[in-house]
Coordinates of C-alpha atoms and ligand atoms in Angstrom, one line a residue:
M23 CA 12.5 -1.7 28.7
T24 CA 9.7 -1.5 31.3
I25 CA 11.0 -1.8 34.9
G26 CA 7.9 -1.2 36.9
T27 CA 4.2 -1.8 36.9
F28 CA 2.8 1.6 36.3
S29 CA -0.6 2.9 37.4
Y30 CA -3.3 4.5 35.2
P31 CA -6.2 5.1 37.6
M32 CA -9.8 5.9 36.3
P33 CA -9.7 9.5 35.1
V34 CA -12.4 12.0 35.9
N35 CA -14.4 13.5 33.0
E36 CA -13.0 16.6 31.5
P37 CA -15.0 19.6 32.9
T38 CA -17.2 21.4 30.4
F39 CA -16.6 25.0 29.8
Q40 CA -19.9 27.0 30.0
Y41 CA -19.0 30.0 27.7
A42 CA -21.3 32.3 29.8
P43 CA -21.2 36.0 29.1
N44 CA -18.0 37.7 30.2
S45 CA -16.3 34.3 30.8
P46 CA -12.6 34.0 29.7
E47 CA -13.5 31.0 27.6
K48 CA -16.1 33.0 25.7
A49 CA -13.6 35.7 24.9
A50 CA -11.0 33.1 23.8
I51 CA -13.3 31.2 21.5
K52 CA -14.6 34.3 19.8
K53 CA -11.0 35.4 19.2
T54 CA -10.1 31.9 17.8
L55 CA -13.1 31.9 15.5
Q56 CA -12.0 35.2 14.1
S57 CA -8.5 34.1 13.6
L58 CA -9.5 30.9 12.0
K59 CA -11.7 32.8 9.6
N60 CA -8.9 35.1 8.7
T61 CA -6.5 32.3 8.0
P62 CA -7.5 30.1 5.1
V63 CA -6.1 26.6 5.3
D64 CA -4.5 24.3 2.7
I65 CA -4.9 20.9 4.4
P66 CA -2.7 18.0 3.2
M67 CA -3.2 14.2 3.7
Y68 CA -0.7 12.7 6.1
I69 CA 0.9 9.5 4.8
G70 CA 3.9 8.2 6.7
G71 CA 6.1 11.2 7.4
E72 CA 4.8 13.1 4.4
Q73 CA 2.2 15.9 4.0
V74 CA 0.6 15.1 0.7
F75 CA -0.9 17.8 -1.4
T76 CA -2.7 17.1 -4.7
D77 CA -4.0 19.2 -7.5
K78 CA -7.6 18.3 -6.6
K79 CA -8.4 21.0 -4.0
I80 CA -11.8 20.8 -2.4
A81 CA -13.3 23.9 -0.7
I82 CA -14.2 23.9 2.9
N83 CA -17.2 26.2 3.8
P84 CA -19.2 26.6 7.0
P85 CA -22.6 25.0 6.5
Y86 CA -24.2 28.1 7.9
E87 CA -22.3 30.5 5.6
K88 CA -21.8 28.5 2.5
D89 CA -20.1 31.2 0.4
F90 CA -17.4 31.8 3.0
L91 CA -14.1 30.0 2.3
L92 CA -12.2 28.5 5.2
G93 CA -9.7 26.9 2.9
H94 CA -9.2 23.7 0.9
F95 CA -8.1 20.2 1.4
S96 CA -6.3 18.0 -1.1
E97 CA -8.4 15.0 -2.3
G98 CA -6.5 11.8 -3.0
E99 CA -7.0 8.9 -5.3
E100 CA -6.5 5.1 -5.3
K101 CA -2.7 5.4 -5.2
H102 CA -2.9 7.3 -1.9
V103 CA -4.8 4.4 -0.3
H104 CA -2.0 2.0 -1.4
Q105 CA 0.6 4.5 0.0
A106 CA -1.2 4.9 3.3
I107 CA -1.4 1.1 3.7
E108 CA 2.3 0.7 2.9
A109 CA 3.2 3.5 5.3
A110 CA 1.1 1.9 8.1
L111 CA 2.7 -1.5 7.5
A112 CA 6.2 0.0 7.5
A113 CA 5.5 1.6 10.9
K114 CA 4.0 -1.6 12.4
S115 CA 6.9 -3.4 14.0
S116 CA 8.5 -0.5 15.8
W117 CA 5.1 0.7 17.0
E118 CA 3.9 -2.6 18.4
E119 CA 7.3 -3.2 20.0
M120 CA 7.3 0.1 21.8
S121 CA 6.5 -0.5 25.5
W122 CA 2.8 0.1 25.9
E123 CA 3.3 2.8 28.5
N124 CA 5.1 4.9 25.9
R125 CA 2.3 4.5 23.5
A126 CA -0.1 5.5 26.3
H127 CA 1.8 8.6 27.1
I128 CA 1.5 9.9 23.5
F129 CA -2.3 9.7 23.8
L130 CA -2.4 11.1 27.3
K131 CA -0.2 14.0 26.1
A132 CA -2.6 14.5 23.1
A133 CA -5.5 14.6 25.6
D134 CA -3.7 17.3 27.6
L135 CA -2.9 19.3 24.4
L136 CA -6.5 19.2 23.4
A137 CA -7.5 20.3 26.9
T138 CA -5.2 23.3 26.9
K139 CA -3.2 24.6 24.0
Y140 CA -5.5 23.3 21.2
R141 CA -8.8 23.5 23.0
Y142 CA -10.2 26.5 21.2
H143 CA -8.8 25.3 17.9
I144 CA -10.5 21.9 18.1
V145 CA -13.8 23.6 19.4
G146 CA -13.5 26.4 16.9
T147 CA -12.9 24.2 13.8
T148 CA -15.8 22.0 14.9
M149 CA -18.0 25.1 15.1
L150 CA -16.9 26.4 11.7
G151 CA -16.6 23.2 9.8
Q152 CA -19.4 21.2 11.2
G153 CA -21.8 24.0 12.2
K154 CA -22.1 23.2 15.9
N155 CA -22.9 25.8 18.4
V156 CA -20.3 26.5 21.1
Y157 CA -21.7 24.1 23.7
Q158 CA -22.3 21.3 21.3
A159 CA -18.7 21.7 20.0
E160 CA -17.3 21.9 23.5
I161 CA -19.0 18.6 24.7
D162 CA -17.9 16.8 21.6
A163 CA -14.5 18.1 20.3
A164 CA -13.1 19.0 23.8
C165 CA -14.7 16.9 26.6
E166 CA -15.7 13.7 24.9
F167 CA -12.6 13.6 22.8
I168 CA -10.3 14.1 25.8
D169 CA -12.3 11.6 27.8
F170 CA -11.9 9.0 25.0
L171 CA -8.2 9.4 25.0
R172 CA -7.7 9.3 28.8
F173 CA -10.3 6.6 29.6
N174 CA -9.0 4.2 26.9
V175 CA -5.5 4.3 28.5
H176 CA -7.1 3.3 31.9
Y177 CA -9.2 0.6 30.3
L178 CA -6.3 -0.9 28.3
A179 CA -4.2 -1.0 31.5
E180 CA -7.0 -3.0 33.1
I181 CA -7.2 -5.4 30.2
Y182 CA -3.4 -6.0 30.3
K183 CA -3.8 -6.9 33.9
Q184 CA -6.2 -9.7 33.1
Q185 CA -4.2 -12.9 33.3
P186 CA -5.0 -16.6 33.7
I187 CA -4.3 -18.7 36.8
S188 CA -1.4 -21.2 36.9
S189 CA -1.1 -24.6 38.5
P190 CA 2.0 -25.4 40.5
G191 CA 5.2 -25.9 38.5
M192 CA 4.2 -23.7 35.6
N193 CA 3.2 -20.3 34.5
N194 CA 0.3 -19.2 32.2
R195 CA 0.2 -15.8 30.8
V196 CA -1.7 -13.9 28.1
E197 CA -0.2 -11.4 25.7
W198 CA -2.7 -8.8 24.4
R199 CA -1.3 -8.5 20.9
P200 CA -2.3 -5.9 18.3
L201 CA -3.9 -7.3 15.2
E202 CA -1.8 -8.7 12.3
G203 CA -2.1 -6.2 9.6
F204 CA -3.6 -2.6 9.5
V205 CA -6.9 -1.2 10.8
L206 CA -9.1 1.0 8.7
A207 CA -10.9 3.8 10.5
V208 CA -13.8 5.4 8.6
S209 CA -15.6 8.2 10.5
P210 CA -18.7 10.3 10.1
F211 CA -19.2 14.1 9.9
N212 CA -21.1 14.6 13.1
F213 CA -18.6 14.1 16.0
T214 CA -15.0 15.3 16.0
A215 CA -14.5 13.0 19.0
I216 CA -15.7 9.9 17.1
G217 CA -13.2 10.4 14.3
G218 CA -10.4 10.8 16.7
N219 CA -11.5 7.8 18.8
L220 CA -11.9 5.4 15.8
C221 CA -8.2 5.8 14.9
A222 CA -6.7 6.4 18.3
S223 CA -8.3 3.5 20.2
A224 CA -6.9 1.0 17.7
A225 CA -3.5 2.7 17.6
L226 CA -3.3 2.8 21.4
C227 CA -3.6 -1.0 21.3
G228 CA -0.5 -1.2 19.1
N229 CA -2.2 -1.2 15.7
V230 CA -1.3 0.9 12.7
V231 CA -4.2 2.7 11.1
V232 CA -5.4 4.2 7.8
W233 CA -8.0 6.9 8.7
K234 CA -10.6 8.3 6.4
P235 CA -12.9 10.9 7.8
A236 CA -16.1 12.4 6.2
Y237 CA -15.1 15.3 4.0
T238 CA -17.1 17.7 6.1
Q239 CA -15.0 16.8 9.2
I240 CA -11.6 17.3 7.7
Y241 CA -11.2 20.9 9.0
S242 CA -11.2 19.6 12.6
A243 CA -9.6 16.2 11.9
N244 CA -6.5 18.2 10.7
I245 CA -6.1 19.8 14.1
F246 CA -6.1 16.4 15.7
M247 CA -3.4 15.2 13.4
Q248 CA -1.3 18.2 14.4
V249 CA -1.9 17.4 18.0
L250 CA -0.8 13.8 17.5
K251 CA 2.4 14.9 15.8
E252 CA 3.1 17.3 18.6
A253 CA 2.4 14.5 21.2
G254 CA 5.0 12.4 19.5
L255 CA 3.1 9.9 17.5
P256 CA 5.6 8.2 15.1
D257 CA 5.1 8.7 11.4
G258 CA 2.9 6.1 9.7
V259 CA 1.0 4.9 12.8
I260 CA -2.1 6.9 11.8
N261 CA -2.3 7.9 8.1
L262 CA -5.0 10.4 7.3
I263 CA -6.3 10.3 3.8
Y264 CA -9.2 11.9 1.9
V265 CA -10.5 9.7 -0.8
D266 CA -13.9 8.6 -2.1
G267 CA -15.5 5.9 0.0
P268 CA -15.8 3.2 -2.7
V269 CA -12.2 3.7 -3.8
L270 CA -11.1 3.3 -0.2
G271 CA -13.1 0.2 0.2
K272 CA -11.9 -1.4 -3.1
V273 CA -8.3 -1.2 -2.1
C274 CA -8.5 -1.9 1.6
F275 CA -11.0 -4.7 1.5
S276 CA -9.1 -6.7 -1.0
H277 CA -5.7 -6.3 0.8
R278 CA -4.1 -9.4 2.4
D279 CA -3.1 -7.4 5.5
F280 CA -6.6 -5.9 6.1
A281 CA -7.1 -6.7 9.8
G282 CA -10.2 -4.8 10.8
V283 CA -12.5 -1.8 10.2
H284 CA -13.6 0.6 12.8
F285 CA -16.5 2.4 11.4
T286 CA -19.1 4.9 12.4
G287 CA -21.7 6.1 9.9
S288 CA -24.9 5.0 8.2
T289 CA -26.2 1.5 8.2
N290 CA -26.2 1.2 4.4
V291 CA -22.5 2.0 4.1
F292 CA -21.6 -0.4 6.8
N293 CA -23.7 -3.2 5.2
T294 CA -21.9 -2.5 1.9
M295 CA -18.5 -2.8 3.7
W296 CA -19.5 -6.0 5.4
K297 CA -20.6 -7.5 2.1
S298 CA -17.3 -6.7 0.4
I299 CA -15.3 -8.1 3.3
G300 CA -17.4 -11.3 3.0
E301 CA -16.7 -11.5 -0.7
N302 CA -13.0 -11.1 -0.1
I303 CA -12.7 -13.4 2.9
N304 CA -10.3 -15.8 1.2
K305 CA -7.8 -13.1 0.6
Y306 CA -7.0 -12.2 4.1
R307 CA -4.2 -13.4 6.4
T308 CA -6.6 -13.3 9.4
Y309 CA -10.3 -12.9 10.0
P310 CA -10.8 -9.1 10.1
R311 CA -12.6 -7.5 13.0
I312 CA -15.7 -5.6 11.8
V313 CA -16.8 -2.9 14.2
G314 CA -19.5 -0.5 13.2
E315 CA -21.8 2.0 15.0
T316 CA -24.5 2.9 12.6
G317 CA -27.9 4.6 12.3
G318 CA -30.7 5.1 14.7
K319 CA -34.4 6.0 14.9
D320 CA -34.4 6.9 18.6
F321 CA -37.6 7.0 20.6
V322 CA -39.1 8.9 23.5
L323 CA -41.9 6.9 25.1
I324 CA -44.0 9.1 27.5
H325 CA -46.2 7.4 30.0
K326 CA -49.4 8.8 31.4
S327 CA -47.7 9.4 34.7
A328 CA -44.9 11.6 33.1
D329 CA -44.0 15.1 34.3
V330 CA -44.9 17.2 31.3
D331 CA -41.9 19.6 31.7
V332 CA -39.5 16.7 31.8
A333 CA -41.0 15.3 28.7
V334 CA -41.0 18.6 26.8
T335 CA -37.4 19.3 27.7
A336 CA -36.3 15.7 26.7
L337 CA -38.0 16.2 23.3
I338 CA -36.5 19.7 22.6
R339 CA -33.0 18.9 23.7
G340 CA -33.1 15.3 22.4
A341 CA -34.5 16.1 19.0
F342 CA -33.1 19.5 18.1
E343 CA -29.6 20.0 19.6
F344 CA -27.1 20.0 16.7
Q345 CA -30.1 20.1 14.4
G346 CA -31.0 16.5 15.2
Q347 CA -27.7 15.3 13.6
K348 CA -26.8 12.9 16.4
C349 CA -27.2 9.2 15.9
S350 CA -28.9 9.3 19.3
A351 CA -31.3 12.2 18.5
A352 CA -34.9 11.7 19.5
S353 CA -36.8 11.4 16.2
R354 CA -40.1 9.6 17.2
A355 CA -42.1 10.3 20.3
Y356 CA -45.1 8.5 21.7
L357 CA -47.4 10.8 23.7
P358 CA -50.2 9.4 26.0
S359 CA -53.6 10.8 25.2
N360 CA -54.1 12.2 28.7
L361 CA -51.0 14.5 28.4
A362 CA -50.8 15.0 24.6
E363 CA -52.4 18.4 24.5
A364 CA -50.4 19.8 27.3
I365 CA -47.1 18.4 25.9
K366 CA -47.8 19.7 22.4
E367 CA -48.8 23.1 23.7
K368 CA -45.6 23.6 25.7
L369 CA -43.5 22.0 22.9
V370 CA -44.8 24.4 20.3
A371 CA -44.6 27.4 22.6
Q372 CA -41.0 26.7 23.6
L373 CA -39.9 26.0 20.0
A374 CA -41.2 29.4 19.2
T375 CA -38.5 30.9 21.5
I376 CA -35.7 29.0 19.9
K377 CA -33.4 31.1 17.6
M378 CA -31.8 29.7 14.5
G379 CA -28.7 31.1 12.8
T380 CA -25.0 31.2 12.9
P381 CA -23.2 29.5 15.8
E382 CA -20.9 32.6 15.9
D383 CA -23.9 34.3 17.6
F384 CA -24.1 32.3 20.8
S385 CA -27.9 33.1 21.3
N386 CA -28.7 30.6 18.4
F387 CA -29.8 27.2 19.8
V388 CA -30.3 25.8 16.3
N389 CA -27.8 26.2 13.4
A390 CA -27.5 24.8 9.9
V391 CA -27.5 21.2 8.8
I392 CA -24.2 19.8 7.4
D393 CA -24.5 20.2 3.7
E394 CA -26.7 20.6 0.7
R395 CA -27.3 16.8 0.3
A396 CA -28.5 16.6 3.9
F397 CA -30.6 19.8 3.4
D398 CA -32.3 18.4 0.3
K399 CA -33.0 15.0 1.9
I400 CA -34.4 16.5 5.1
S401 CA -36.5 19.1 3.4
G402 CA -37.8 16.4 1.1
Y403 CA -39.3 14.6 4.1
I404 CA -40.9 17.8 5.2
E405 CA -42.4 18.5 1.8
T406 CA -43.8 15.0 1.6
A407 CA -45.3 15.5 5.0
K408 CA -46.9 18.8 3.9
N409 CA -48.6 17.0 1.0
N410 CA -49.9 14.1 3.1
P411 CA -53.4 14.7 4.6
T412 CA -52.8 12.1 7.3
V413 CA -50.1 14.1 9.0
K414 CA -49.9 17.6 10.4
I415 CA -46.9 19.9 10.8
I416 CA -47.4 21.5 14.2
A417 CA -44.1 23.4 14.5
G418 CA -41.5 24.6 12.0
G419 CA -41.7 23.3 8.4
N420 CA -39.7 26.1 6.7
Y421 CA -36.2 25.8 5.3
D422 CA -33.9 28.0 3.3
K423 CA -30.5 27.4 1.7
S424 CA -29.8 30.8 0.4
I425 CA -27.1 31.6 3.0
G426 CA -26.6 28.4 4.8
Y427 CA -28.4 25.1 5.1
F428 CA -31.1 26.2 7.6
I429 CA -34.1 24.0 8.5
E430 CA -36.5 25.0 11.2
P431 CA -37.0 22.6 14.1
T432 CA -40.0 20.7 12.8
V433 CA -42.6 18.6 14.6
I434 CA -44.8 16.4 12.5
E435 CA -47.9 14.8 14.1
A436 CA -48.7 11.4 12.5
S437 CA -52.0 9.6 12.9
D438 CA -50.3 6.4 11.5
P439 CA -47.6 5.2 13.9
K440 CA -45.9 3.6 10.9
Y441 CA -45.8 6.8 8.8
K442 CA -42.4 7.0 7.1
T443 CA -41.0 9.7 9.4
M444 CA -41.8 7.5 12.4
C445 CA -39.7 4.7 10.8
E446 CA -36.8 6.0 8.7
E447 CA -33.7 7.8 9.9
I448 CA -33.9 11.4 8.7
F449 CA -30.8 12.8 10.5
G450 CA -32.1 16.3 10.8
P451 CA -34.2 18.6 13.0
V452 CA -37.5 16.7 12.5
L453 CA -39.4 15.0 15.3
T454 CA -42.5 13.0 14.6
I455 CA -45.0 12.4 17.3
Y456 CA -47.8 9.9 17.7
V457 CA -50.6 10.2 20.2
Y458 CA -51.6 6.8 21.7
D459 CA -54.4 5.8 24.0
A460 CA -53.0 6.3 27.5
E461 CA -54.5 3.0 28.6
A462 CA -52.8 1.1 25.8
F463 CA -49.2 1.3 27.2
E464 CA -48.3 -2.3 26.6
E465 CA -49.5 -2.3 23.0
T466 CA -47.6 1.0 22.5
I467 CA -44.4 -0.6 23.8
S468 CA -44.7 -3.4 21.2
L469 CA -45.1 -0.6 18.6
V470 CA -42.0 1.1 19.8
D471 CA -40.1 -2.1 19.6
S472 CA -41.2 -3.1 16.2
T473 CA -41.4 0.1 14.3
S474 CA -37.8 0.6 13.1
P475 CA -34.9 -1.7 12.2
Y476 CA -32.6 0.2 14.6
A477 CA -31.9 -0.1 18.3
L478 CA -29.6 2.7 19.3
T479 CA -31.1 4.9 22.0
G480 CA -34.5 5.5 23.6
A481 CA -36.0 7.2 26.6
I482 CA -38.9 6.4 28.9
I483 CA -40.5 9.3 30.6
A484 CA -42.6 8.2 33.6
Q485 CA -43.1 8.7 37.3
D486 CA -44.9 5.4 37.9
R487 CA -42.2 3.0 38.9
F488 CA -44.2 -0.1 37.7
A489 CA -44.3 1.6 34.2
V490 CA -40.6 2.2 34.3
E491 CA -39.8 -1.4 35.2
F492 CA -42.3 -2.8 32.7
A493 CA -41.1 -0.7 29.8
T494 CA -37.4 -1.2 30.6
N495 CA -37.9 -5.0 30.5
K496 CA -40.1 -5.1 27.4
L497 CA -37.7 -2.8 25.5
R498 CA -34.6 -4.8 26.4
N499 CA -33.5 -5.1 22.8
A500 CA -34.9 -1.9 21.5
A501 CA -32.0 0.3 22.5
G502 CA -28.3 -0.1 23.4
N503 CA -28.6 3.1 25.5
L504 CA -31.8 3.5 27.4
Y505 CA -32.6 6.7 29.4
I506 CA -35.2 7.1 32.1
N507 CA -36.6 10.6 32.6
D508 CA -33.9 12.1 30.4
K509 CA -33.2 12.9 26.8
P510 CA -31.8 10.0 24.7
T511 CA -28.6 11.9 23.8
G512 CA -25.4 13.1 25.5
A513 CA -23.7 9.8 26.5
V514 CA -20.6 10.6 28.6
V515 CA -17.4 8.4 28.3
G516 CA -17.0 6.3 31.4
Q517 CA -20.6 6.9 32.5
Q518 CA -22.8 5.6 29.7
P519 CA -20.8 3.4 27.3
F520 CA -22.4 4.0 23.9
G521 CA -23.7 1.9 21.1
G522 CA -26.6 -0.1 19.8
A523 CA -27.5 -3.4 18.2
R524 CA -29.9 -4.5 15.5
G525 CA -29.5 -2.1 12.5
S526 CA -27.6 0.3 14.7
G527 CA -24.3 -1.6 14.8
T528 CA -22.2 -4.2 16.5
N529 CA -22.7 -2.6 19.9
D530 CA -19.0 -2.5 20.7
K531 CA -19.5 0.5 23.0
A532 CA -17.1 3.3 22.1
G533 CA -14.9 4.5 25.0
S534 CA -15.1 1.2 26.9
M535 CA -13.1 -1.9 27.4
I536 CA -15.6 -3.8 25.2
N537 CA -14.3 -1.7 22.2
L538 CA -10.6 -2.1 23.0
Y539 CA -10.9 -5.9 23.0
R540 CA -11.8 -5.7 19.3
W541 CA -8.3 -4.3 18.5
L542 CA -6.4 -7.0 20.5
S543 CA -5.8 -10.6 19.7
A544 CA -4.8 -12.6 22.8
R545 CA -1.9 -15.1 22.7
T546 CA -1.8 -17.6 25.6
I547 CA 1.6 -18.8 26.7
K548 CA 2.1 -21.8 29.0
E549 CA 5.6 -22.4 30.4
V550 CA 6.5 -25.5 32.4
Y551 CA 9.4 -25.2 34.9
V552 CA 10.4 -28.8 35.4
P553 CA 9.1 -30.6 32.4
V554 CA 8.0 -34.3 32.5
T555 CA 10.4 -36.7 30.9
D556 CA 8.4 -39.8 30.6
Y557 CA 5.3 -40.2 28.4
K558 CA 3.7 -42.9 30.7
Y559 CA 0.8 -41.9 32.9
P560 CA 0.2 -43.8 36.2
F561 CA -3.1 -45.3 34.9
L562 CA -1.1 -47.3 32.4
Q563 CA 0.1 -49.7 35.1
E564 CA -2.4 -52.5 35.9
S565 CA -1.0 -53.1 39.4
Ligands
NAD17 P1 -22.0 8.1 6.1 O1 -22.4 6.7 6.2 O2 -22.5 8.9 4.9 O3 -20.4 8.3 6.0 C1 -19.6 7.7 7.0 C2 -18.2 7.5 6.5 O4 -18.3 6.5 5.5 C3 -17.7 8.8 5.7 O5 -16.3 8.9 6.0 C4 -17.9 8.4 4.3 O6 -17.1 9.1 3.4 C5 -17.6 6.9 4.3 N1 -18.2 6.2 3.2 C6 -19.3 6.4 2.5 N2 -19.5 5.5 1.5 C7 -18.5 4.6 1.6 C8 -18.1 3.4 1.0 N3 -18.9 2.9 0.0 N4 -17.0 2.7 1.4 C9 -16.3 3.2 2.4 N5 -16.6 4.3 3.1 C10 -17.7 5.0 2.7 O7 -22.5 8.9 7.4 P2 -22.4 10.4 7.8 O8 -23.5 11.1 7.0 O9 -21.1 10.9 7.8 O10 -22.9 10.3 9.3 C11 -24.2 10.1 9.7 C12 -24.6 8.7 10.0 O11 -23.7 8.2 11.0 C13 -26.0 8.5 10.5 O12 -26.6 7.4 10.0 C14 -25.7 8.3 12.0 O13 -26.8 7.6 12.7 C15 -24.4 7.6 12.0 N6 -23.7 7.7 13.3 C16 -23.8 6.7 14.2 C17 -23.2 6.8 15.4 C18 -23.3 5.7 16.4 O14 -22.5 5.7 17.4 N7 -24.1 4.7 16.2 C19 -22.5 8.0 15.7 C20 -22.4 9.0 14.8 C21 -23.1 8.9 13.6

């Protein structure tokens, strides 16, 4: 029973630890990394109240030290998808009937556990399992993750407050119901926070969830599951399973109680999902919610008035942090002819100072890409470029997978603005630049807008305010997150709601109210206090 209207004010963003030399956090994370490496894991699936182990053990290795064994996880099969759905549906009525404040406190407690007791575990497993350097792991697995959990509680409180007006003699009210059925959360490898948010946002709204992360994120996903259990999440509300994507889709998308999918990953996978949902539409009890944040081909458009150092910094940080494996990573840049030589010179010189190697050595800015498949795909683009006389590799271009999946930060200069690395998502440390006639800004804007099917992030670097205004207007649909004089990455919850349209997704802005609405289904209730008892309206009398 709720006997009060409780308050969940706007939180502040979780402060970022800096891990400077001699800082307590640096000592703590180094110790945690060592202890994680000394303690091999055997990770189960979590279905209802059970920890499910199978005979199919899959090895977990750091991408930068591929022969080191962190442990194993148990892969599931079709029957585990059925079991996870059944466990979710069994937990549904008690979960949605729990007062929402009690649901909220579970996730607020989880946020505090991540901020304190489990901070170095979630950061450490993200470094080891996904190959992020300490700062990239901190801003993802600690700060963004904690922010998602806390801000969503505030946003949901604001949504619940939204109520209709009522005429005299009656009351109108809206109930923000969870969806009827289960929600499927399918998450990518690149952000620990995204995996957690995809399942937690829907669950906070009272939904029950089947969560399948990318196999290369299971090491850190497992920590979040432990945190949720410790925070008091009832069994069956979030069921974490590791099965092949198509097997998952086959079972979930043909289930009568499938109520929605919360997806982040590549555009092709999302399109496949949407298609199977369409093909199965007659099977469902209710129209499912389809929410997906997908690929990007994010641009940096530099104007002739730009500050060269601002442009170079935006390119280096935007394109190469976490090896370019952010959906928001800068991967195509348009350099004005008047500044091109200066920008290229500084870019190449600064890239030469960047160290690549294990994230356990904090002086490495660049680490390994996630796995062999990604390595082969990215290096394939570089090889093709090397063999094409119309393009030039002006920085990097080398790669080596003998110890880990290392690819040098690579800059390709293309003379054709539609060269394949200007158009396709590569998802690695490869930036393609194109030099345009500095006087042809307007034509170049059209090029930026029409070059790729995506519209996730983009940046305009300019000091001329007319240029900023002009490009901002013309590129209205080219990016869901537009940055002016900054890199196109690094969205912060509560500050830059994140997501894109066109081929980049449904733009339901993770970590915002817009997203939470998708996991709610409103019911309007009208109650009349003194009901009318005669069907006749006054107009029915002639005189
Ligand atoms: P991916 O599409 O390969 O995998 C995403 C998830 O889908 C994984 O859990 C995977 O196992 C699952 N999957 C694959 N095939 C499936 C199928 N047929 N049915 C059901 N599930 C299936 O993506 P990834 O390599 O893990 O992540 C990189 C991609 O994610 C990039 O395209 C990137 O742009 C995108 N991404 C987008 C955002 C955003 O906010 N727009 C954020 C992060 C990543």
